[in-house]
Coordinates of C-alpha atoms in Angstrom, one line a residue:
Chain S
X475 CA 11.5 31.0 -20.6
X476 CA 9.6 31.9 -17.4
X477 CA 10.5 29.8 -14.4
X478 CA 10.1 29.8 -10.6
X479 CA 13.7 29.6 -9.3
X480 CA 15.0 28.9 -5.8
X481 CA 18.5 30.4 -5.3
X482 CA 20.4 32.4 -2.7
X483 CA 17.8 31.2 -0.1
X484 CA 14.8 32.8 -1.9
X485 CA 12.3 32.1 -4.5
X486 CA 11.8 34.4 -7.5
X487 CA 10.1 34.4 -10.9
X488 CA 12.7 34.7 -13.6
X489 CA 11.5 35.7 -17.1
X490 CA 14.7 35.0 -19.0
X491 CA 15.7 31.6 -17.5
X492 CA 17.5 29.6 -20.2
X493 CA 15.5 26.9 -21.9
X494 CA 16.4 23.4 -20.8
X495 CA 18.8 21.5 -23.1
X496 CA 17.9 18.1 -24.5
X497 CA 20.7 15.5 -24.0
X498 CA 20.8 11.9 -25.2
X499 CA 17.2 10.6 -25.4
X500 CA 15.7 13.5 -23.4
X501 CA 12.1 14.5 -24.2
X502 CA 11.3 18.2 -24.2
X503 CA 8.0 18.9 -22.6
X504 CA 5.8 22.0 -22.4
X505 CA 4.5 22.2 -18.8
X506 CA 0.7 22.7 -18.7
X507 CA 0.0 22.4 -15.0
X508 CA 2.1 21.7 -11.9
X509 CA 1.4 20.9 -8.3
X510 CA 3.1 22.2 -5.2
X511 CA 4.3 19.5 -2.8
X512 CA 5.5 19.6 0.8
X513 CA 8.9 18.7 -0.5
X514 CA 9.0 22.0 -2.4
X515 CA 8.3 23.9 0.9
X516 CA 11.0 21.8 2.7
X517 CA 13.5 22.7 -0.1
X518 CA 12.8 26.4 0.6
X519 CA 13.9 25.6 4.3
X520 CA 17.1 24.2 3.1
X521 CA 16.3 20.5 2.5
X522 CA 18.6 18.9 -0.1
X523 CA 20.6 22.1 -0.6
X524 CA 18.8 22.4 -3.9
X525 CA 19.3 25.4 -6.3
X526 CA 17.3 25.8 -9.5
X527 CA 13.8 25.6 -10.9
X528 CA 11.5 24.1 -8.2
X529 CA 8.7 21.5 -8.7
X530 CA 8.3 17.9 -9.6
X531 CA 4.5 17.2 -9.9
X532 CA 3.2 18.1 -13.4
X533 CA 1.4 17.3 -16.5
X534 CA 2.7 18.5 -19.9
X535 CA 2.7 18.1 -23.6
X536 CA 5.7 16.7 -25.6
X537 CA 7.3 19.3 -27.8
X538 CA 10.3 17.3 -29.0
X539 CA 11.1 13.6 -28.6
X540 CA 10.5 10.3 -30.3
X541 CA 7.7 10.3 -32.9
X542 CA 5.3 8.2 -30.8
X543 CA 5.3 10.8 -28.1
X544 CA 5.0 14.0 -30.2
X545 CA 2.1 16.2 -29.0
X546 CA 1.0 13.7 -26.3
X547 CA -0.1 14.7 -22.9
X548 CA 2.3 13.2 -20.4
X549 CA 3.5 12.9 -16.8
X550 CA 7.0 12.1 -15.8
X551 CA 8.9 10.2 -13.1
X552 CA 11.2 12.3 -11.1
X553 CA 14.3 10.2 -10.8
X554 CA 16.8 10.5 -13.7
X555 CA 19.0 7.4 -13.4
X556 CA 22.2 6.0 -14.8
X557 CA 21.1 2.4 -15.4
X558 CA 24.6 1.2 -14.6
X559 CA 25.2 1.5 -10.9
X560 CA 24.7 -1.3 -8.3
X561 CA 21.2 0.0 -7.4
X562 CA 20.0 0.3 -11.1
X563 CA 21.5 -3.2 -11.8
X564 CA 19.6 -4.7 -8.9
X565 CA 16.2 -3.3 -9.9
X566 CA 16.3 -0.4 -7.5
X567 CA 16.8 2.4 -10.1
X568 CA 14.8 4.9 -8.0
X569 CA 17.8 4.6 -5.7
X570 CA 20.4 5.1 -8.5
X571 CA 23.7 6.2 -7.0
X572 CA 24.1 8.9 -9.6
X573 CA 20.5 10.0 -9.9
X574 CA 19.3 13.5 -10.4
X575 CA 15.8 14.3 -9.2
X576 CA 13.8 16.9 -11.0
X577 CA 13.2 20.0 -8.8
X578 CA 15.0 18.3 -5.9
X579 CA 18.6 17.3 -6.8
X580 CA 20.7 18.4 -9.6
X581 CA 18.0 18.8 -12.3
X582 CA 15.7 21.7 -12.9
X583 CA 12.1 21.2 -12.0
X584 CA 8.7 21.8 -13.6
X585 CA 7.7 25.2 -12.2
X586 CA 8.7 26.5 -15.6
X587 CA 7.4 26.7 -19.2
X588 CA 9.5 23.8 -20.3
X589 CA 11.3 20.8 -18.8
X590 CA 13.4 18.0 -20.2
X591 CA 13.2 14.4 -19.0
X592 CA 14.8 11.1 -20.1
X593 CA 12.5 9.0 -22.4
X594 CA 12.2 6.3 -19.8
X595 CA 10.7 8.7 -17.3
X596 CA 7.8 9.8 -19.5
X597 CA 4.3 8.2 -19.3
X598 CA 1.5 9.0 -21.8
X599 CA -1.8 9.8 -20.2
X600 CA -5.2 8.3 -21.2
X601 CA -7.9 10.9 -22.0
X602 CA -9.7 9.8 -18.8
X603 CA -7.0 11.4 -16.7
X604 CA -7.5 15.2 -17.2
X605 CA -5.0 17.7 -16.2
X606 CA -6.5 18.3 -12.8
X607 CA -6.2 14.7 -12.0
X608 CA -2.8 14.2 -13.7
X609 CA -1.1 16.6 -11.3
X610 CA -1.7 14.0 -8.6
X611 CA -0.1 11.1 -10.4
X612 CA 3.4 11.5 -8.8
X613 CA 1.9 11.8 -5.2
X614 CA -0.6 9.0 -5.8
X615 CA 2.3 6.8 -7.0
X616 CA 4.0 7.5 -3.7
X617 CA 0.8 6.3 -1.9
X618 CA 0.8 3.1 -3.9
X619 CA 4.4 2.5 -2.8
X620 CA 3.0 2.0 0.8
X621 CA 1.1 -1.2 0.0
X622 CA 4.1 -2.6 -1.9
X623 CA 6.3 -2.0 1.1
X624 CA 3.8 -2.9 3.8
X625 CA 1.2 -5.3 2.6
X626 CA -2.0 -5.3 4.7
X627 CA -2.6 -8.6 6.4
X628 CA -6.1 -9.9 7.1
X629 CA -7.7 -8.3 10.2
X630 CA -4.9 -5.6 10.4
X631 CA -6.0 -2.2 11.8
X632 CA -4.5 0.6 9.7
X633 CA -4.4 4.3 10.5
X634 CA -3.2 7.2 8.3
X635 CA -1.8 10.1 10.3
X636 CA -2.2 13.4 8.6
X637 CA -5.1 14.7 6.5
X638 CA -3.1 16.6 3.9
X639 CA -2.7 15.9 0.2
X640 CA -0.8 12.7 0.7
X641 CA -3.0 11.4 3.6
X642 CA -6.2 11.8 1.5
X643 CA -4.7 9.9 -1.4
X644 CA -3.1 7.2 0.8
X645 CA -6.4 6.6 2.5
X646 CA -8.1 5.8 -0.8
X647 CA -5.3 3.4 -1.8
X648 CA -5.4 1.6 1.6
X649 CA -9.2 1.4 1.5
X650 CA -9.0 -0.3 -1.9
X651 CA -6.3 -2.7 -0.8
X652 CA -8.1 -3.6 2.5
X653 CA -10.1 -6.7 3.0
X654 CA -13.5 -6.6 4.8
X655 CA -11.7 -7.8 8.0
X656 CA -9.5 -4.7 8.0
X657 CA -10.1 -1.4 9.6
X658 CA -8.8 1.8 7.9
X659 CA -9.0 5.2 9.7
X660 CA -7.8 8.7 9.0
X661 CA -6.4 10.8 11.8
X662 CA -6.2 14.6 11.2
X663 CA -6.5 18.1 12.5
X664 CA -9.0 19.5 10.1
X665 CA -12.8 18.7 10.2
X666 CA -13.2 19.7 6.6
X667 CA -10.5 17.4 5.4
X668 CA -11.7 14.5 7.4
X669 CA -15.1 15.0 5.7
X670 CA -13.3 14.0 2.5
X671 CA -12.6 10.6 4.0
X672 CA -16.1 10.3 5.5
X673 CA -17.7 10.9 2.1
X674 CA -15.8 7.9 0.9
X675 CA -17.0 5.7 3.7
X676 CA -13.8 5.9 5.7
X677 CA -13.8 7.0 9.3
X678 CA -12.0 10.3 10.1
X679 CA -11.0 11.1 13.7
X680 CA -9.8 14.5 15.0
X681 CA -6.5 14.4 16.7
X682 CA -7.9 16.2 19.8
X683 CA -10.5 13.4 20.1
X684 CA -8.2 10.5 19.6
X685 CA -7.0 8.2 22.3
X686 CA -3.3 7.7 21.5
X687 CA -2.9 4.0 22.4
X688 CA -0.4 1.6 20.8
X689 CA -2.9 -0.7 19.2
X690 CA -2.6 -0.1 15.5
X691 CA -1.0 -2.8 13.3
X692 CA 0.1 -0.4 10.6
X693 CA 0.5 3.3 11.0
X694 CA 1.2 5.6 8.0
X695 CA 2.8 8.9 8.9
X696 CA 1.9 11.4 6.2
X697 CA 2.3 14.5 8.4
X698 CA 5.7 15.7 7.3
X699 CA 6.6 16.9 10.7
X700 CA 8.4 15.7 13.9
X701 CA 5.2 16.1 16.0
X702 CA 3.3 13.9 13.6
X703 CA 6.0 11.2 13.7
X704 CA 5.8 11.3 17.5
X705 CA 2.0 10.8 17.3
X706 CA 2.5 7.9 14.9
X707 CA 5.0 6.3 17.3
X708 CA 2.4 6.4 20.1
X709 CA -0.2 4.6 17.9
X710 CA 1.7 1.7 16.6
X711 CA 1.3 -1.6 18.5
X712 CA 4.3 -3.6 19.8
X713 CA 5.9 -5.3 16.8
X714 CA 3.7 -3.3 14.5
X715 CA 4.8 -1.3 11.4
X716 CA 5.1 2.4 10.9
X717 CA 5.4 3.6 7.3
X718 CA 7.3 6.9 7.2
X719 CA 6.4 8.8 4.0
X720 CA 7.4 12.4 4.6
X721 CA 10.8 14.0 4.6
X722 CA 11.4 17.0 6.8
X723 CA 14.5 19.2 7.0
X724 CA 16.9 18.5 9.8
X725 CA 17.2 20.7 12.9
X726 CA 13.5 20.5 13.9
X727 CA 12.2 19.2 17.1
X728 CA 14.0 16.3 18.8
X729 CA 12.4 13.0 18.1
X730 CA 12.3 10.4 20.8
X731 CA 13.1 7.0 19.2
X732 CA 12.9 4.9 22.4
X733 CA 9.3 3.8 21.8
X734 CA 10.5 2.1 18.6
X735 CA 13.0 0.0 20.5
X736 CA 10.8 -0.7 23.5
X737 CA 7.9 -1.8 21.3
X738 CA 10.1 -3.4 18.7
X739 CA 8.4 -1.4 16.0
X740 CA 9.5 -1.7 12.3
X741 CA 9.7 1.7 10.6
X742 CA 9.6 1.5 6.8
X743 CA 10.9 4.5 4.9
X744 CA 8.9 5.0 1.7
X745 CA 9.3 7.3 -1.2
X746 CA 8.5 7.2 -4.9
X747 CA 6.1 4.7 -6.3
X748 CA 4.7 3.1 -9.5
X749 CA 3.3 5.7 -11.9
X750 CA 1.3 3.0 -13.8
X751 CA -0.7 2.1 -10.8
X752 CA -1.5 5.7 -10.1
X753 CA -2.5 6.5 -13.7
X754 CA -4.7 3.4 -13.9
X755 CA -6.4 4.2 -10.6
X756 CA -7.2 7.7 -11.7
X757 CA -8.4 6.6 -15.1
X758 CA -10.8 4.0 -13.5
X759 CA -11.8 6.6 -10.9
X760 CA -10.8 4.2 -8.2
X761 CA -9.1 7.2 -6.6
X762 CA -10.8 10.5 -6.7
X763 CA -9.2 13.9 -6.4
X764 CA -12.3 16.1 -6.7
X765 CA -12.1 19.0 -4.3
X766 CA -8.4 18.5 -3.5
X767 CA -7.3 21.4 -5.6
X768 CA -7.9 24.4 -3.3
X769 CA -6.1 27.2 -5.1
X770 CA -4.8 28.0 -8.6
X771 CA -2.1 30.5 -9.5
X772 CA -0.3 31.6 -12.7
X773 CA 3.4 30.9 -12.9
X774 CA 4.1 34.6 -12.6
X775 CA 2.5 34.5 -9.1
X776 CA 4.5 31.4 -8.1
X777 CA 6.0 33.0 -5.0
X778 CA 2.4 33.7 -3.7
X779 CA 1.4 30.2 -4.6
X780 CA 4.2 28.7 -2.5
X781 CA 3.1 30.9 0.4
X782 CA -0.5 29.8 0.0
X783 CA 0.6 26.1 -0.1
X784 CA 2.1 26.5 3.3
X785 CA -1.2 27.4 4.9
X786 CA -2.9 24.6 6.8
X787 CA -6.3 25.1 5.2
X788 CA -4.9 24.3 1.8
X789 CA -4.8 20.8 0.3
X790 CA -3.3 21.1 -3.2
X791 CA -2.2 24.3 -4.8
X792 CA -1.5 24.2 -8.5
X793 CA 0.2 26.4 -11.0
X794 CA -1.5 26.9 -14.4
X795 CA 1.4 27.3 -16.7
X796 CA 0.1 26.8 -20.2
Chain B
X481 CA 18.3 -4.9 53.2
X482 CA 20.9 -2.8 51.4
X483 CA 19.9 -1.4 48.1
X484 CA 20.9 1.2 45.5
X485 CA 17.8 3.3 45.0
X486 CA 16.9 6.0 42.5
X487 CA 14.4 8.5 43.8
X488 CA 13.9 12.2 43.9
X489 CA 16.2 12.5 40.9
X490 CA 19.2 11.0 42.7
X491 CA 20.9 7.7 43.5
X492 CA 21.6 6.6 47.1
X493 CA 22.6 3.5 49.0
X494 CA 19.8 2.7 51.5
X495 CA 20.7 0.3 54.3
X496 CA 17.2 -0.4 55.6
X497 CA 15.3 -0.8 52.3
X498 CA 12.4 -3.2 52.9
X499 CA 12.9 -6.8 51.8
X500 CA 11.0 -7.6 48.6
X501 CA 7.7 -9.4 49.2
X502 CA 6.9 -12.7 47.4
X503 CA 3.5 -12.9 45.7
X504 CA 1.9 -15.7 43.8
X505 CA 4.6 -18.0 42.4
X506 CA 7.4 -15.5 43.0
X507 CA 10.9 -16.7 43.6
X508 CA 13.1 -14.9 46.2
X509 CA 16.6 -14.6 45.0
X510 CA 19.8 -13.5 46.8
X511 CA 21.7 -11.4 44.3
X512 CA 25.4 -12.4 43.9
X513 CA 26.6 -10.1 41.2
X514 CA 24.9 -7.5 39.0
X515 CA 25.9 -5.6 35.9
X516 CA 25.4 -1.9 35.1
X517 CA 23.7 -1.2 31.8
X518 CA 23.3 1.9 29.6
X519 CA 19.6 1.8 30.5
X520 CA 20.4 2.3 34.2
X521 CA 22.3 5.4 33.2
X522 CA 19.4 6.6 31.0
X523 CA 17.0 6.1 33.9
X524 CA 19.1 8.4 36.0
X525 CA 18.5 11.0 33.2
X526 CA 14.8 10.6 33.5
X527 CA 14.1 7.7 31.1
X528 CA 10.9 5.8 32.0
X529 CA 10.2 8.0 35.1
X530 CA 11.4 5.1 37.2
X531 CA 11.7 5.3 41.0
X532 CA 13.0 2.4 43.1
X533 CA 15.9 -0.1 43.2
X534 CA 17.9 0.1 39.9
X535 CA 19.4 -2.7 37.9
X536 CA 18.3 -5.6 35.8
X537 CA 21.4 -7.6 34.9
X538 CA 22.3 -10.1 37.6
X539 CA 23.1 -13.6 38.7
X540 CA 21.8 -14.9 42.1
X541 CA 20.9 -17.8 44.2
X542 CA 17.4 -19.0 45.0
X543 CA 16.5 -18.5 48.7
X544 CA 12.8 -19.3 48.5
X545 CA 10.7 -20.9 45.8
X546 CA 9.8 -24.2 44.3
X547 CA 11.8 -27.2 45.5
X548 CA 13.6 -27.8 42.2
X549 CA 15.1 -24.2 42.3
X550 CA 16.2 -24.1 45.9
X551 CA 19.8 -23.1 46.2
X552 CA 20.3 -23.0 42.5
X553 CA 22.4 -20.3 40.7
X554 CA 20.0 -18.4 38.4
X555 CA 19.5 -15.5 36.1
X556 CA 16.1 -13.9 35.4
X557 CA 14.2 -12.3 32.5
X558 CA 13.3 -8.8 33.2
X559 CA 9.7 -8.6 32.0
X560 CA 7.1 -9.6 34.6
X561 CA 4.0 -10.3 32.5
X562 CA 0.2 -11.0 33.0
X563 CA -0.2 -13.9 30.6
X564 CA -3.7 -12.7 29.7
X565 CA -3.6 -9.5 27.6
X566 CA -3.7 -9.4 23.8
X567 CA 0.1 -9.4 23.5
X568 CA 0.7 -12.3 25.9
X569 CA -2.1 -14.2 24.2
X570 CA -0.4 -13.7 20.8
X571 CA 3.0 -15.0 21.9
X572 CA 4.5 -11.5 22.5
X573 CA 4.6 -11.6 26.2
X574 CA 7.7 -9.4 26.4
X575 CA 5.3 -6.7 25.2
X576 CA 2.7 -7.5 27.8
X577 CA 0.3 -4.5 28.2
X578 CA 0.5 -4.8 32.0
X579 CA 4.1 -5.7 32.3
X580 CA 6.5 -4.6 35.0
X581 CA 10.2 -4.5 34.2
X582 CA 12.7 -5.1 36.9
X583 CA 14.7 -2.0 37.7
X584 CA 13.0 -0.2 34.8
X585 CA 9.2 0.0 35.3
X586 CA 7.1 -0.7 38.4
X587 CA 9.3 -3.4 39.9
X588 CA 12.4 -3.1 42.1
X589 CA 15.6 -4.1 40.4
X590 CA 18.7 -6.1 41.3
X591 CA 21.1 -3.6 42.8
X592 CA 20.1 -5.0 46.2
X593 CA 20.8 -7.9 48.4
X594 CA 17.5 -9.6 47.3
X595 CA 15.0 -9.5 44.5
X596 CA 11.8 -11.4 43.7
X597 CA 10.8 -12.6 40.3
X598 CA 8.0 -14.7 38.9
X599 CA 8.9 -18.4 38.5
X600 CA 8.6 -18.2 34.7
X601 CA 11.3 -15.6 34.5
X602 CA 14.0 -17.7 36.3
X603 CA 16.6 -19.7 34.4
X604 CA 19.0 -22.1 36.2
X605 CA 22.6 -21.7 35.1
X606 CA 24.9 -24.6 34.1
X607 CA 28.2 -24.7 36.0
X608 CA 30.0 -23.8 32.8
X609 CA 28.5 -20.3 33.1
X610 CA 30.3 -18.7 36.1
X611 CA 29.1 -15.5 37.7
X612 CA 31.3 -13.2 35.7
X613 CA 29.8 -14.7 32.5
X614 CA 26.3 -14.9 33.9
X615 CA 26.0 -11.1 34.3
X616 CA 26.1 -10.9 30.5
X617 CA 23.2 -13.2 29.9
X618 CA 20.5 -10.5 29.7
X619 CA 22.5 -8.3 27.4
X620 CA 23.6 -11.2 25.2
X621 CA 20.0 -12.4 24.9
X622 CA 19.3 -8.9 23.5
X623 CA 22.0 -9.4 21.0
X624 CA 20.5 -12.8 19.9
X625 CA 17.2 -11.0 19.3
X626 CA 18.9 -9.1 16.4
X627 CA 19.3 -12.2 14.3
X628 CA 15.8 -13.3 15.1
X629 CA 14.4 -9.9 13.8
X630 CA 16.9 -9.3 11.0
X631 CA 18.1 -12.6 9.6
X632 CA 21.4 -12.3 7.6
X633 CA 21.0 -13.1 4.0
X634 CA 23.9 -14.7 1.9
X635 CA 26.4 -12.1 0.8
X636 CA 24.9 -9.4 3.1
X637 CA 27.4 -6.9 4.5
X638 CA 26.8 -6.2 8.1
X639 CA 28.2 -3.4 10.3
X640 CA 27.9 -3.0 14.1
X641 CA 28.0 0.7 15.1
X642 CA 29.3 1.1 18.7
X643 CA 32.1 -0.7 20.5
X644 CA 30.5 -0.8 23.9
X645 CA 29.2 -3.7 25.9
X646 CA 26.3 -4.5 23.6
X647 CA 28.4 -3.9 20.4
X648 CA 31.1 -6.4 21.5
X649 CA 28.5 -9.1 22.2
X650 CA 26.4 -8.4 19.2
X651 CA 29.5 -8.7 17.0
X652 CA 30.1 -12.2 18.2
X653 CA 26.5 -13.3 17.7
X654 CA 26.6 -11.9 14.1
X655 CA 29.9 -13.5 13.3
X656 CA 28.5 -16.9 14.4
X657 CA 25.3 -16.4 12.4
X658 CA 27.2 -15.2 9.3
X659 CA 28.0 -17.4 6.3
X660 CA 31.4 -17.3 4.6
X661 CA 29.9 -15.0 1.9
X662 CA 29.0 -12.4 4.6
X663 CA 31.1 -9.5 5.8
X664 CA 30.9 -8.4 9.5
X665 CA 32.6 -5.3 10.7
X666 CA 32.7 -3.3 14.0
X667 CA 32.8 0.5 13.9
X668 CA 33.8 2.2 17.1
X669 CA 35.7 5.1 18.7
X670 CA 38.1 3.1 20.9
X671 CA 41.2 1.4 19.6
X672 CA 41.3 -0.9 22.7
X673 CA 37.7 -2.0 22.3
X674 CA 38.1 -2.6 18.6
X675 CA 41.1 -4.9 19.5
X676 CA 38.6 -7.2 21.2
X677 CA 36.9 -7.7 17.8
X678 CA 40.2 -8.1 16.0
X679 CA 41.3 -10.8 18.4
X680 CA 38.2 -12.7 17.4
X681 CA 39.0 -12.3 13.7
X682 CA 36.5 -9.6 13.1
X683 CA 37.6 -6.3 11.5
X684 CA 37.3 -3.2 13.7
X685 CA 37.3 0.3 12.1
X686 CA 37.8 3.6 13.9
X687 CA 35.0 6.0 13.3
X688 CA 37.4 8.7 12.3
X689 CA 38.9 6.5 9.6
X690 CA 35.6 5.3 8.2
X691 CA 34.1 6.4 4.9
X692 CA 30.4 6.9 5.8
X693 CA 28.8 5.6 2.6
X694 CA 25.3 4.1 2.3
X695 CA 26.5 0.6 1.2
X696 CA 25.8 -1.7 4.2
X697 CA 22.9 -4.1 3.9
X698 CA 22.4 -4.4 7.7
X699 CA 23.5 -1.8 10.2
X700 CA 23.1 -2.5 13.9
X701 CA 23.1 0.7 16.1
X702 CA 24.4 -0.2 19.5
X703 CA 25.6 3.3 20.4
X704 CA 22.8 4.5 22.5
X705 CA 23.0 8.0 21.3
X706 CA 21.5 10.3 18.7
X707 CA 24.9 10.9 17.1
X708 CA 25.4 7.1 16.7
X709 CA 22.0 6.7 15.1
X710 CA 22.8 9.5 12.6
X711 CA 26.0 7.6 11.8
X712 CA 24.1 4.4 11.3
X713 CA 21.6 6.2 9.0
X714 CA 24.5 7.2 6.8
X715 CA 25.8 3.7 6.4
X716 CA 22.7 1.8 5.5
X717 CA 22.2 1.2 1.8
X718 CA 19.0 2.1 0.0
X719 CA 16.3 -0.5 1.0
X720 CA 18.7 -1.8 3.6
X721 CA 17.9 -2.6 7.3
X722 CA 18.9 -0.7 10.4
X723 CA 18.5 -2.5 13.7
X724 CA 18.0 0.0 16.5
X725 CA 19.0 -1.5 19.8
X726 CA 19.5 1.2 22.2
X727 CA 17.0 3.5 24.0
X728 CA 18.0 7.0 24.8
X729 CA 16.0 9.6 26.8
X730 CA 14.0 12.1 24.9
X731 CA 15.1 15.7 24.5
X732 CA 18.6 15.0 23.1
X733 CA 19.9 16.1 19.8
X734 CA 17.5 16.4 16.9
X735 CA 17.6 13.3 14.6
X736 CA 17.1 13.8 10.9
X737 CA 14.9 11.0 9.7
X738 CA 14.8 12.1 6.0
X739 CA 17.6 9.7 4.9
X740 CA 15.3 6.8 6.0
X741 CA 12.6 8.0 3.7
X742 CA 14.8 8.9 0.8
X743 CA 16.7 5.6 1.0
X744 CA 13.5 3.6 1.9
X745 CA 15.4 2.1 4.8
X746 CA 13.7 -0.3 7.2
X747 CA 14.4 0.4 10.9
X748 CA 13.8 -2.5 13.2
X749 CA 13.4 -1.7 16.9
X750 CA 14.8 -4.5 19.0
X751 CA 14.8 -5.1 22.7
X752 CA 14.9 -8.2 24.9
X753 CA 15.8 -11.6 23.6
X754 CA 16.0 -15.3 24.3
X755 CA 17.8 -16.2 27.5
X756 CA 18.3 -19.8 26.5
X757 CA 20.3 -18.9 23.4
X758 CA 22.5 -16.6 25.5
X759 CA 23.1 -19.2 28.3
X760 CA 23.9 -22.0 25.8
X761 CA 26.3 -19.7 23.9
X762 CA 28.2 -18.8 27.0
X763 CA 28.3 -22.4 28.3
X764 CA 29.7 -23.6 24.9
X765 CA 32.1 -20.6 24.8
X766 CA 30.7 -19.6 21.5
X767 CA 30.6 -16.1 22.9
X768 CA 33.4 -14.9 25.1
X769 CA 33.3 -12.2 27.7
X770 CA 36.9 -12.3 29.0
X771 CA 38.2 -8.8 29.5
X772 CA 34.8 -7.2 29.2
X773 CA 34.4 -6.5 33.0
X774 CA 36.5 -3.4 33.5
X775 CA 35.6 -2.4 37.1
X776 CA 34.1 -4.0 40.2
X777 CA 32.5 -2.3 43.1
X778 CA 30.7 -3.2 46.3
X779 CA 27.0 -2.4 46.5
X780 CA 27.8 0.2 49.2
X781 CA 29.8 2.0 46.6
X782 CA 27.0 1.8 44.0
X783 CA 26.9 5.5 43.3
X784 CA 30.6 5.5 42.4
X785 CA 30.0 2.4 40.3
X786 CA 27.3 4.2 38.2
X787 CA 29.7 7.2 37.7
X788 CA 32.4 4.8 36.6
X789 CA 30.1 3.1 34.1
X790 CA 29.4 6.4 32.4
X791 CA 33.0 6.8 31.5
X792 CA 33.8 6.0 27.9
X793 CA 36.9 3.8 28.7
X794 CA 34.7 1.3 30.6
X795 CA 33.0 -1.7 29.1
X796 CA 31.1 -3.5 31.9
X797 CA 31.1 -2.4 35.5
X798 CA 29.8 -4.9 38.0
X799 CA 28.6 -4.8 41.5
X800 CA 29.7 -7.7 43.8
X801 CA 26.8 -8.0 46.1
X802 CA 27.2 -11.4 47.9

């Protein structure tokens, strides 16, 4: 099959990549569309030492699997877990000690014509969630994880730092979860992206116009870079909470952690979230993704797609695979 | 008066430093003994951009103040607060927006013959807490803050990273707070310092002999350096808690924060704590400090004392002032 493969430190389209092999209760899925995520770009900089087919955000169609799934349009959770380790046994299977993560750790990803996933990872999509929405399920699930880990108290002031893909979804999740006494604001660098928030009744502020004072109860760092984390640290009030969503490869700029100690801030690392919440929100149009796909490429042009996704004017770049 | 002053990027003993001026309800205190802390050394590397008399750990004797304090042996809290800002009004006065911090920010410190402090900062010592114990009150209070911010659940495994001053006090606080189902361990680099833990029935492990696996429920970073924080990140289990105690100046080694996101760790910044708890514990000998003072200097030799305190074989270096 055709696949976009990262190996030897470079990305290439391989036309004769071996088809994925079904094991156990694996489901074989034909990938229809896939989204490029910041993590894919970080992997290309060495994050996780991954080698193989890139990609983990996708929508596809079941080719082989249990009867009730055959031919269905599906999305898939990215952690392939053992079900037996201490984490799995304590209800934290996304932290499985033996996990493989599609396109990230030990398991080929979705920038390919086909992918296999364990049955338990597969979610059938309702018709209301079309393919262009479905490629956002994984990322939106990660946004829902924020309000599970850092519930918003009455009167709390909440600021999302970073107006990229994740920021624009997170914002909508927070706005929904917020009470009338809450304040939710987006801080970003791009006037056009902030407009997306404004259209949804949420205030957007340009970084260059923002007074960086430690007065926000909850700060969500969706920037994916050390500079963004430093900005977030300057915004969180003493004893406030900073939710850290984005992973960045080691060896970047030095991060000064002393404000976290001085202000006794709680930093909450946050990763994958509940697919069901994301699918339901998209189906009910509680979260909108219109306008977030800024470029489309064929799988054969995957290398160009990854380059495009690294440009700051892009929001979501997708690969149309089948 | 004589004072150890940091200005122009260097430390010097000044023999004609102006006496501190009492304002409002300030208490004038003759400093008897003072302790050198990691923060003092960080300030000499540029932390907080502080200029003035260094030092914040001390025991002294009241020279001028309200009648009930006259001649009493006292210790003092380091945050001088306004009582009116949003933080003070919400019970978080140690985070006062207008605070001055003795020897750290905007207020001369205690490496001097005299110091002034607001009345509310001053605590009278019981006789059971002699001067050599009293110099540990401020640091021990910071250790008590840990169990306020990160209570130890039944069966939790707790590890203290760093066998310096703070680590050896923190360890004793945790051991007291722990239930029989808990495990408390000290990780350090110095066999002689680990022995201090072993003598108190607490397991000490040399860093070079430790398997760095993410299996600890609560990790307390008392190392004060980026390398220590990185070690702490490797030890905390998925969804575990990492208490960050030590401030280090910016511009050091790059810190890789991605494990915090991947493992959804909660990092809890922790600073000053309750003096009362520390004084009571020392008075009741629930926390012992015997053997922790490793060198003594006169104030006139303060520069040499600071150099000594930076050596890794030292635990607590004190200045005998009066």
